[in-house]
mmCIF file of C-alpha atoms in Angstrom:
data_model
loop_
_atom_site.group_PDB
_atom_site.id
_atom_site.type_symbol
_atom_site.label_atom_id
_atom_site.label_comp_id
_atom_site.label_asym_id
_atom_site.label_seq_id
_atom_site.Cartn_x
_atom_site.Cartn_y
_atom_site.Cartn_z
ATOM 1 C CA MET A 1094 162.974 228.205 36.545
ATOM 2 C CA SER A 1095 161.690 226.054 39.615
ATOM 3 C CA ASN A 1096 162.265 226.466 43.296
ATOM 4 C CA ASN A 1097 162.816 222.935 45.015
ATOM 5 C CA GLN A 1098 161.778 222.690 48.558
ATOM 6 C CA ARG A 1099 162.072 219.757 51.104
ATOM 7 C CA ILE A 1100 159.174 220.139 53.397
ATOM 8 C CA ARG A 1101 159.533 217.928 56.612
ATOM 9 C CA THR A 1102 156.675 217.203 59.135
ATOM 10 C CA LYS A 1103 156.401 214.648 61.772
ATOM 11 C CA ASN A 1104 157.014 211.278 59.978
ATOM 12 C CA MET A 1105 156.785 212.784 56.497
ATOM 13 C CA SER A 1106 159.178 214.486 54.112
ATOM 14 C CA LEU A 1107 157.969 215.786 50.622
ATOM 15 C CA THR A 1108 159.927 217.320 47.765
ATOM 16 C CA ILE A 1109 158.010 220.041 46.041
ATOM 17 C CA SER A 1110 159.005 221.995 43.035
ATOM 18 C CA CYS A 1111 157.446 225.308 42.099
ATOM 19 C CA PRO A 1112 157.993 227.303 38.947
ATOM 20 C CA ILE A 1113 157.236 231.088 38.815
ATOM 21 C CA GLY A 1114 153.408 231.135 38.244
ATOM 22 C CA VAL A 1115 152.568 228.412 40.860
ATOM 23 C CA SER A 1116 152.339 229.383 44.584
ATOM 24 C CA PRO A 1117 154.734 227.395 46.796
ATOM 25 C CA PRO A 1118 153.476 225.720 49.973
ATOM 26 C CA LYS A 1119 153.893 227.704 53.027
ATOM 27 C CA GLU A 1120 152.732 227.354 56.768
ATOM 28 C CA ASP A 1121 149.046 227.613 56.113
ATOM 29 C CA THR A 1122 149.259 225.050 53.335
ATOM 30 C CA VAL A 1123 151.313 222.588 55.447
ATOM 31 C CA ALA A 1124 148.649 222.963 58.368
ATOM 32 C CA LEU A 1125 145.749 222.442 56.080
ATOM 33 C CA ALA A 1126 147.377 219.225 54.661
ATOM 34 C CA LYS A 1127 147.966 217.999 58.258
ATOM 35 C CA LEU A 1128 144.546 218.593 59.745
ATOM 36 C CA SER A 1129 142.441 217.600 56.687
ATOM 37 C CA SER A 1130 144.494 214.436 56.128
ATOM 38 C CA SER A 1131 143.575 213.433 59.645
ATOM 39 C CA ALA A 1132 139.886 213.433 59.195
ATOM 40 C CA LYS A 1133 137.829 210.131 58.730
ATOM 41 C CA GLY A 1134 137.017 209.049 55.350
ATOM 42 C CA LYS A 1135 138.731 207.831 52.205
ATOM 43 C CA SER A 1136 137.718 210.206 49.316
ATOM 44 C CA PHE A 1137 139.550 213.523 49.452
ATOM 45 C CA VAL A 1138 139.259 216.356 47.116
ATOM 46 C CA ASP A 1139 142.053 219.234 47.037
ATOM 47 C CA ILE A 1140 140.546 222.298 45.437
ATOM 48 C CA GLY A 1141 143.022 224.665 44.063
ATOM 49 C CA THR A 1142 145.814 222.376 44.441
ATOM 50 C CA GLY A 1143 148.563 224.611 43.141
ATOM 51 C CA SER A 1144 151.812 222.789 43.859
ATOM 52 C CA GLY A 1145 149.786 219.604 44.847
ATOM 53 C CA TYR A 1146 151.170 219.684 48.384
ATOM 54 C CA VAL A 1147 147.820 219.045 50.051
ATOM 55 C CA GLY A 1148 146.862 216.313 47.770
ATOM 56 C CA ILE A 1149 150.296 214.544 47.877
ATOM 57 C CA TYR A 1150 150.300 214.749 51.818
ATOM 58 C CA ALA A 1151 146.727 213.279 51.825
ATOM 59 C CA ALA A 1152 147.694 210.512 49.405
ATOM 60 C CA LYS A 1153 150.573 209.609 51.496
ATOM 61 C CA LYS A 1154 148.145 209.129 54.387
ATOM 62 C CA GLY A 1155 146.156 206.743 52.370
ATOM 63 C CA LYS A 1156 143.378 209.047 50.925
ATOM 64 C CA GLY A 1157 141.978 208.505 47.476
ATOM 65 C CA VAL A 1158 142.690 211.943 46.088
ATOM 66 C CA ILE A 1159 141.341 214.111 43.336
ATOM 67 C CA ALA A 1160 143.161 217.472 42.937
ATOM 68 C CA THR A 1161 141.750 220.508 40.978
ATOM 69 C CA ASP A 1162 143.082 223.676 39.725
ATOM 70 C CA VAL A 1163 141.998 226.210 36.989
ATOM 71 C CA ASN A 1164 145.628 227.003 36.274
ATOM 72 C CA LEU A 1165 147.046 224.570 33.794
ATOM 73 C CA LEU A 1166 150.732 225.252 34.975
ATOM 74 C CA ALA A 1167 149.521 224.335 38.495
ATOM 75 C CA ILE A 1168 148.177 221.057 37.114
ATOM 76 C CA LYS A 1169 151.317 220.259 35.244
ATOM 77 C CA THR A 1170 153.461 221.138 38.270
ATOM 78 C CA ALA A 1171 151.306 219.125 40.729
ATOM 79 C CA LYS A 1172 151.486 216.125 38.439
ATOM 80 C CA LYS A 1173 155.301 216.372 38.461
ATOM 81 C CA ASN A 1174 155.437 216.760 42.160
ATOM 82 C CA SER A 1175 153.073 213.599 42.753
ATOM 83 C CA LYS A 1176 155.454 211.591 40.644
ATOM 84 C CA ALA A 1177 158.407 212.772 42.453
ATOM 85 C CA ASN A 1178 156.840 211.748 45.694
ATOM 86 C CA LYS A 1179 155.601 208.421 44.450
ATOM 87 C CA VAL A 1180 151.782 208.930 44.887
ATOM 88 C CA GLU A 1181 148.892 208.561 42.456
ATOM 89 C CA ILE A 1182 146.409 211.341 42.253
ATOM 90 C CA ASP A 1183 143.620 212.005 39.810
ATOM 91 C CA PHE A 1184 144.067 215.603 38.512
ATOM 92 C CA VAL A 1185 141.360 217.603 36.994
ATOM 93 C CA VAL A 1186 141.429 221.096 35.330
ATOM 94 C CA SER A 1187 138.512 222.743 37.016
ATOM 95 C CA ASP A 1188 137.220 226.063 38.411
ATOM 96 C CA LEU A 1189 136.348 224.876 41.951
ATOM 97 C CA PHE A 1190 133.781 222.003 41.385
ATOM 98 C CA ASP A 1191 132.868 222.750 37.794
ATOM 99 C CA ALA A 1192 134.284 219.702 36.336
ATOM 100 C CA LEU A 1193 133.606 217.302 39.313
ATOM 101 C CA GLU A 1194 130.813 214.985 40.130
ATOM 102 C CA GLY A 1195 129.797 212.844 43.132
ATOM 103 C CA GLU A 1196 130.202 213.344 46.797
ATOM 104 C CA PHE A 1197 133.326 213.231 48.968
ATOM 105 C CA ASP A 1198 134.385 212.568 52.530
ATOM 106 C CA ILE A 1199 136.862 215.295 52.843
ATOM 107 C CA ILE A 1200 137.187 218.606 50.872
ATOM 108 C CA ALA A 1201 140.071 221.013 51.360
ATOM 109 C CA PHE A 1202 140.817 224.456 50.049
ATOM 110 C CA ASN A 1203 143.349 227.293 50.682
ATOM 111 C CA PRO A 1204 141.821 230.335 48.885
ATOM 112 C CA PRO A 1205 144.190 232.690 47.079
ATOM 113 C CA LEU A 1206 144.823 235.993 48.903
ATOM 114 C CA SER A 1207 143.730 237.742 45.743
ATOM 115 C CA PRO A 1208 142.061 235.777 43.049
ATOM 116 C CA SER A 1209 142.362 238.842 40.717
ATOM 117 C CA THR A 1210 146.148 239.118 41.302
ATOM 118 C CA SER A 1211 148.124 237.274 38.550
ATOM 119 C CA ASN A 1212 149.652 233.848 39.209
ATOM 120 C CA PHE A 1213 153.056 235.149 38.555
ATOM 121 C CA PHE A 1214 152.959 238.001 41.212
ATOM 122 C CA THR A 1215 151.109 235.807 43.873
ATOM 123 C CA SER A 1216 153.755 232.903 43.450
ATOM 124 C CA LEU A 1217 156.614 235.464 43.558
ATOM 125 C CA ILE A 1218 155.359 237.119 46.691
ATOM 126 C CA ARG A 1219 154.783 233.748 48.458
ATOM 127 C CA LYS A 1220 158.433 232.817 47.707
ATOM 128 C CA ILE A 1221 159.770 236.046 49.485
ATOM 129 C CA ALA A 1222 158.836 236.247 53.131
ATOM 130 C CA LEU A 1223 159.667 239.942 53.484
ATOM 131 C CA ALA A 1224 157.776 240.914 50.345
ATOM 132 C CA ARG A 1225 154.636 239.170 51.662
ATOM 133 C CA VAL A 1226 154.870 241.255 54.831
ATOM 134 C CA ILE A 1227 155.597 244.444 53.266
ATOM 135 C CA LEU A 1228 153.208 244.277 50.275
ATOM 136 C CA GLY A 1229 150.522 242.885 52.348
ATOM 137 C CA PHE A 1230 150.857 245.742 54.810
ATOM 138 C CA ILE A 1231 150.352 248.440 52.239
ATOM 139 C CA GLY A 1232 147.355 246.601 50.571
ATOM 140 C CA PHE A 1233 149.149 245.210 47.577
ATOM 141 C CA TYR A 1234 146.861 242.081 47.547
ATOM 142 C CA GLY A 1235 143.602 244.145 47.546
ATOM 143 C CA GLY A 1236 140.818 242.213 45.973
ATOM 144 C CA LYS A 1237 139.195 241.337 49.061
ATOM 145 C CA GLU A 1238 135.744 241.240 47.677
ATOM 146 C CA ASP A 1239 136.890 238.897 44.948
ATOM 147 C CA ARG A 1240 138.207 236.591 47.687
ATOM 148 C CA LEU A 1241 135.064 236.788 49.631
ATOM 149 C CA ASN A 1242 133.079 236.008 46.429
ATOM 150 C CA LEU A 1243 135.245 232.954 45.691
ATOM 151 C CA ILE A 1244 134.850 231.674 49.254
ATOM 152 C CA ARG A 1245 131.102 231.984 49.155
ATOM 153 C CA LYS A 1246 130.914 230.213 45.735
ATOM 154 C CA PHE A 1247 133.287 227.370 47.215
ATOM 155 C CA ILE A 1248 131.079 226.984 50.309
ATOM 156 C CA ASP A 1249 127.924 226.751 48.194
ATOM 157 C CA GLN A 1250 129.398 224.266 45.839
ATOM 158 C CA SER A 1251 131.151 222.291 48.453
ATOM 159 C CA ARG A 1252 128.150 221.471 50.526
ATOM 160 C CA ARG A 1253 126.502 219.866 47.368
ATOM 161 C CA HIS A 1254 129.628 217.594 47.027
ATOM 162 C CA LEU A 1255 130.104 216.534 50.653
ATOM 163 C CA LYS A 1256 128.938 213.185 52.041
ATOM 164 C CA SER A 1257 126.484 213.429 54.881
ATOM 165 C CA ASN A 1258 129.152 212.801 57.543
ATOM 166 C CA GLY A 1259 132.116 214.481 55.493
ATOM 167 C CA SER A 1260 134.206 217.419 56.490
ATOM 168 C CA ILE A 1261 135.299 220.566 54.661
ATOM 169 C CA PHE A 1262 138.569 222.273 55.697
ATOM 170 C CA LEU A 1263 139.192 225.846 54.665
ATOM 171 C CA VAL A 1264 142.091 228.113 55.613
ATOM 172 C CA ALA A 1265 140.106 230.920 57.467
ATOM 173 C CA LYS A 1266 141.698 234.319 57.022
ATOM 174 C CA ASP A 1267 138.176 235.744 56.790
ATOM 175 C CA LYS A 1268 136.530 234.268 59.931
ATOM 176 C CA LYS A 1269 133.664 236.639 60.260
ATOM 177 C CA GLU A 1270 132.615 236.281 56.577
ATOM 178 C CA ILE A 1271 133.008 232.414 56.640
ATOM 179 C CA GLU A 1272 130.694 232.388 59.597
ATOM 180 C CA ARG A 1273 128.115 234.430 57.685
ATOM 181 C CA PHE A 1274 128.454 232.261 54.659
ATOM 182 C CA CYS A 1275 128.014 229.088 56.868
ATOM 183 C CA LYS A 1276 124.744 230.311 58.380
ATOM 184 C CA ASP A 1277 123.288 231.297 55.002
ATOM 185 C CA PHE A 1278 123.824 227.863 53.785
ATOM 186 C CA ASP A 1279 122.884 225.910 56.859
ATOM 187 C CA LEU A 1280 126.333 224.581 57.644
ATOM 188 C CA ASP A 1281 127.746 223.717 60.910
ATOM 189 C CA PHE A 1282 131.032 225.260 61.387
ATOM 190 C CA SER A 1283 134.029 225.443 63.983
ATOM 191 C CA PHE A 1284 137.410 227.241 63.829
ATOM 192 C CA THR A 1285 140.713 225.484 64.807
ATOM 193 C CA LYS A 1286 144.080 226.901 65.477
ATOM 194 C CA TYR A 1287 146.539 224.252 63.960
ATOM 195 C CA ASP A 1288 150.166 225.295 63.972
ATOM 196 C CA ASN A 1289 149.118 228.758 64.703
ATOM 197 C CA ILE A 1290 147.053 228.908 61.354
ATOM 198 C CA SER A 1291 143.223 229.349 61.679
ATOM 199 C CA ILE A 1292 141.383 226.673 59.588
ATOM 200 C CA ALA A 1293 137.583 226.511 59.340
ATOM 201 C CA ASN A 1294 135.995 222.939 59.733
ATOM 202 C CA LEU A 1295 132.571 222.860 57.950
ATOM 203 C CA LYS A 1296 129.893 220.110 58.070
ATOM 204 C CA LEU A 1297 126.364 219.558 56.801
ATOM 205 C CA ALA A 1298 123.891 220.504 59.345
ATOM 206 C CA LYS A 1299 121.423 217.660 60.041
ATOM 207 C CA PHE A 1300 118.620 218.921 57.793
ATOM 208 C CA THR A 1301 120.939 221.015 55.237
ATOM 209 C CA ALA A 1302 119.161 221.355 51.850
ATOM 210 C CA ARG A 1303 122.050 220.836 49.480
ATOM 211 C CA ASN A 1304 120.423 222.005 46.422
ATOM 212 C CA VAL A 1305 118.718 225.164 47.572
#
Protein backbone atom coordinates (compact mmCIF):
# COMPACT_ATOMS: atom_id res chain seq x y z
CA MET A 1 0.00 0.00 0.00
CA SER A 2 1.42 3.35 -1.08
CA ASN A 3 0.67 6.90 -0.09
CA ASN A 4 0.73 9.35 -3.04
CA GLN A 5 1.74 12.95 -2.33
CA ARG A 6 1.76 15.96 -4.60
CA ILE A 7 4.44 18.25 -3.20
CA ARG A 8 4.42 21.78 -4.56
CA THR A 9 7.15 24.34 -4.10
CA LYS A 10 7.82 27.51 -6.04
CA ASN A 11 8.04 26.62 -9.75
CA MET A 12 8.00 22.86 -9.07
CA SER A 13 5.45 20.13 -8.36
CA LEU A 14 6.52 16.53 -7.75
CA THR A 15 4.48 13.36 -7.34
CA ILE A 16 5.90 11.07 -4.65
CA SER A 17 4.62 7.62 -3.70
CA CYS A 18 5.75 5.93 -0.46
CA PRO A 19 4.81 2.45 0.76
CA ILE A 20 5.00 1.54 4.43
CA GLY A 21 8.70 0.96 5.05
CA VAL A 22 9.87 4.12 3.26
CA SER A 23 9.70 7.47 5.02
CA PRO A 24 7.67 10.08 3.12
CA PRO A 25 9.16 13.53 2.54
CA LYS A 26 8.23 16.13 5.14
CA GLU A 27 9.20 19.76 5.72
CA ASP A 28 12.81 18.93 6.56
CA THR A 29 13.25 16.92 3.35
CA VAL A 30 11.74 19.67 1.21
CA ALA A 31 13.94 22.34 2.82
CA LEU A 32 17.05 20.20 2.30
CA ALA A 33 16.16 19.65 -1.36
CA LYS A 34 15.60 23.33 -2.04
CA LEU A 35 18.74 24.57 -0.30
CA SER A 36 21.16 21.90 -1.55
CA SER A 37 19.91 22.17 -5.14
CA SER A 38 20.68 25.89 -5.17
CA ALA A 39 24.39 25.29 -4.49
CA LYS A 40 27.00 25.69 -7.20
CA GLY A 41 28.19 22.59 -9.02
CA LYS A 42 26.83 19.78 -11.17
CA SER A 43 27.58 16.49 -9.40
CA PHE A 44 25.10 15.77 -6.60
CA VAL A 45 24.87 12.87 -4.15
CA ASP A 46 21.66 12.20 -2.21
CA ILE A 47 22.66 9.99 0.72
CA GLY A 48 19.85 7.96 2.30
CA THR A 49 17.50 8.92 -0.52
CA GLY A 50 14.38 7.25 0.94
CA SER A 51 11.52 8.28 -1.35
CA GLY A 52 14.01 9.90 -3.73
CA TYR A 53 12.58 13.39 -3.23
CA VAL A 54 15.86 15.26 -2.68
CA GLY A 55 17.56 13.61 -5.66
CA ILE A 56 14.53 14.11 -7.90
CA TYR A 57 14.32 17.79 -6.98
CA ALA A 58 18.04 18.21 -7.69
CA ALA A 59 17.73 16.44 -11.04
CA LYS A 60 14.87 18.75 -11.98
CA LYS A 61 17.25 21.63 -11.22
CA GLY A 62 19.79 20.24 -13.69
CA LYS A 63 22.13 18.40 -11.33
CA GLY A 64 23.73 15.08 -12.22
CA VAL A 65 22.43 12.94 -9.38
CA ILE A 66 23.54 9.73 -7.69
CA ALA A 67 21.17 8.56 -4.94
CA THR A 68 22.00 5.93 -2.34
CA ASP A 69 20.18 4.01 0.36
CA VAL A 70 20.88 0.87 2.36
CA ASN A 71 17.15 0.01 2.24
CA LEU A 72 16.33 -1.98 -0.92
CA LEU A 73 12.66 -0.99 -0.73
CA ALA A 74 13.69 2.67 -0.63
CA ILE A 75 15.81 2.26 -3.76
CA LYS A 76 12.94 0.52 -5.54
CA THR A 77 10.52 3.26 -4.46
CA ALA A 78 12.88 6.09 -5.43
CA LYS A 79 13.38 4.56 -8.88
CA LYS A 80 9.60 4.49 -9.42
CA ASN A 81 9.30 8.08 -8.24
CA SER A 82 12.09 9.24 -10.52
CA LYS A 83 10.35 7.66 -13.50
CA ALA A 84 7.03 9.20 -12.49
CA ASN A 85 8.69 12.61 -12.40
CA LYS A 86 10.64 12.00 -15.62
CA VAL A 87 14.21 12.43 -14.38
CA GLU A 88 17.30 10.25 -14.73
CA ILE A 89 19.15 9.32 -11.56
CA ASP A 90 21.81 6.70 -10.86
CA PHE A 91 20.67 4.63 -7.87
CA VAL A 92 23.15 2.69 -5.74
CA VAL A 93 22.49 0.36 -2.82
CA SER A 94 25.00 1.61 -0.27
CA ASP A 95 25.50 2.26 3.42
CA LEU A 96 26.50 5.94 3.21
CA PHE A 97 29.52 6.06 0.83
CA ASP A 98 30.57 2.41 1.04
CA ALA A 99 29.73 1.69 -2.62
CA LEU A 100 30.71 5.11 -4.03
CA GLU A 101 33.93 6.35 -5.55
CA GLY A 102 35.08 9.79 -6.61
CA GLU A 103 34.43 13.35 -5.46
CA PHE A 104 31.27 15.45 -5.78
CA ASP A 105 30.21 19.09 -5.78
CA ILE A 106 27.20 18.66 -3.51
CA ILE A 107 26.37 16.04 -0.86
CA ALA A 108 22.97 16.03 0.88
CA PHE A 109 21.81 13.95 3.84
CA ASN A 110 18.77 13.92 6.12
CA PRO A 111 19.71 11.46 8.89
CA PRO A 112 16.97 9.19 10.26
CA LEU A 113 15.74 10.22 13.69
CA SER A 114 16.61 6.78 15.01
CA PRO A 115 18.75 4.50 12.80
CA SER A 116 17.96 1.55 15.07
CA THR A 117 14.18 1.96 14.67
CA SER A 118 12.66 -0.23 11.96
CA ASN A 119 11.85 1.33 8.60
CA PHE A 120 8.23 0.28 9.10
CA PHE A 121 7.73 2.26 12.32
CA THR A 122 9.79 5.26 11.17
CA SER A 123 7.81 5.60 7.94
CA LEU A 124 4.49 5.12 9.75
CA ILE A 125 5.28 7.83 12.27
CA ARG A 126 6.36 10.30 9.58
CA LYS A 127 3.01 9.73 7.87
CA ILE A 128 1.02 10.67 10.98
CA ALA A 129 1.71 14.18 12.27
CA LEU A 130 0.16 13.72 15.72
CA ALA A 131 2.02 10.45 16.23
CA ARG A 132 5.32 12.18 15.44
CA VAL A 133 4.66 14.80 18.10
CA ILE A 134 3.38 12.49 20.83
CA LEU A 135 5.81 9.63 20.33
CA GLY A 136 8.72 11.99 19.89
CA PHE A 137 7.74 13.74 23.14
CA ILE A 138 7.69 10.54 25.17
CA GLY A 139 11.01 9.43 23.75
CA PHE A 140 9.80 6.79 21.29
CA TYR A 141 12.65 7.44 18.92
CA GLY A 142 15.39 7.13 21.50
CA GLY A 143 18.55 5.87 19.82
CA LYS A 144 20.22 9.29 20.02
CA GLU A 145 23.64 7.70 20.34
CA ASP A 146 23.03 5.65 17.20
CA ARG A 147 22.03 8.79 15.34
CA LEU A 148 25.12 10.70 16.48
CA ASN A 149 27.38 7.81 15.53
CA LEU A 150 25.80 7.78 12.08
CA ILE A 151 26.24 11.54 11.67
CA ARG A 152 29.87 11.35 12.74
CA LYS A 153 30.50 8.52 10.27
CA PHE A 154 28.76 10.50 7.52
CA ILE A 155 30.83 13.64 8.16
CA ASP A 156 34.05 11.63 8.22
CA GLN A 157 33.22 9.85 4.95
CA SER A 158 31.71 12.84 3.16
CA ARG A 159 34.82 15.01 3.51
CA ARG A 160 36.73 12.33 1.58
CA HIS A 161 34.24 12.55 -1.31
CA LEU A 162 33.82 16.32 -1.49
CA LYS A 163 35.46 18.45 -4.18
CA SER A 164 37.68 21.24 -2.88
CA ASN A 165 35.00 23.92 -3.41
CA GLY A 166 32.03 21.64 -2.76
CA SER A 167 29.31 21.78 -0.12
CA ILE A 168 27.73 19.29 2.28
CA PHE A 169 24.15 19.88 3.42
CA LEU A 170 22.91 18.10 6.53
CA VAL A 171 19.58 18.50 8.36
CA ALA A 172 20.78 19.71 11.74
CA LYS A 173 18.70 18.43 14.62
CA ASP A 174 21.92 17.96 16.63
CA LYS A 175 23.70 21.29 16.15
CA LYS A 176 26.14 21.05 19.07
CA GLU A 177 27.28 17.57 18.09
CA ILE A 178 27.60 18.49 14.40
CA GLU A 179 29.72 21.49 15.40
CA ARG A 180 31.94 19.24 17.49
CA PHE A 181 32.32 16.68 14.69
CA CYS A 182 33.21 19.39 12.18
CA LYS A 183 35.94 20.68 14.48
CA ASP A 184 37.25 17.13 14.93
CA PHE A 185 37.54 16.72 11.15
CA ASP A 186 38.71 20.28 10.39
CA LEU A 187 35.64 21.30 8.40
CA ASP A 188 34.27 24.80 8.05
CA PHE A 189 30.57 24.95 8.94
CA SER A 190 27.57 27.24 9.25
CA PHE A 191 23.93 26.76 10.17
CA THR A 192 21.06 28.15 8.10
CA LYS A 193 17.37 28.42 8.93
CA TYR A 194 15.59 27.52 5.69
CA ASP A 195 11.80 27.33 5.74
CA ASN A 196 12.15 27.09 9.56
CA ILE A 197 14.36 24.00 9.25
CA SER A 198 17.94 24.16 10.56
CA ILE A 199 20.41 22.89 7.97
CA ALA A 200 24.19 22.64 8.37
CA ASN A 201 26.39 23.67 5.45
CA LEU A 202 29.83 22.05 5.70
CA LYS A 203 32.89 22.82 3.59
CA LEU A 204 36.47 21.65 3.50
CA ALA A 205 38.77 23.93 5.44
CA LYS A 206 41.67 25.21 3.37
CA PHE A 207 44.12 22.69 4.77
CA THR A 208 41.78 19.79 5.53
CA ALA A 209 43.50 16.40 5.47
CA ARG A 210 40.89 14.20 3.84
CA ASN A 211 42.47 10.84 4.64
CA VAL A 212 43.42 11.34 8.27
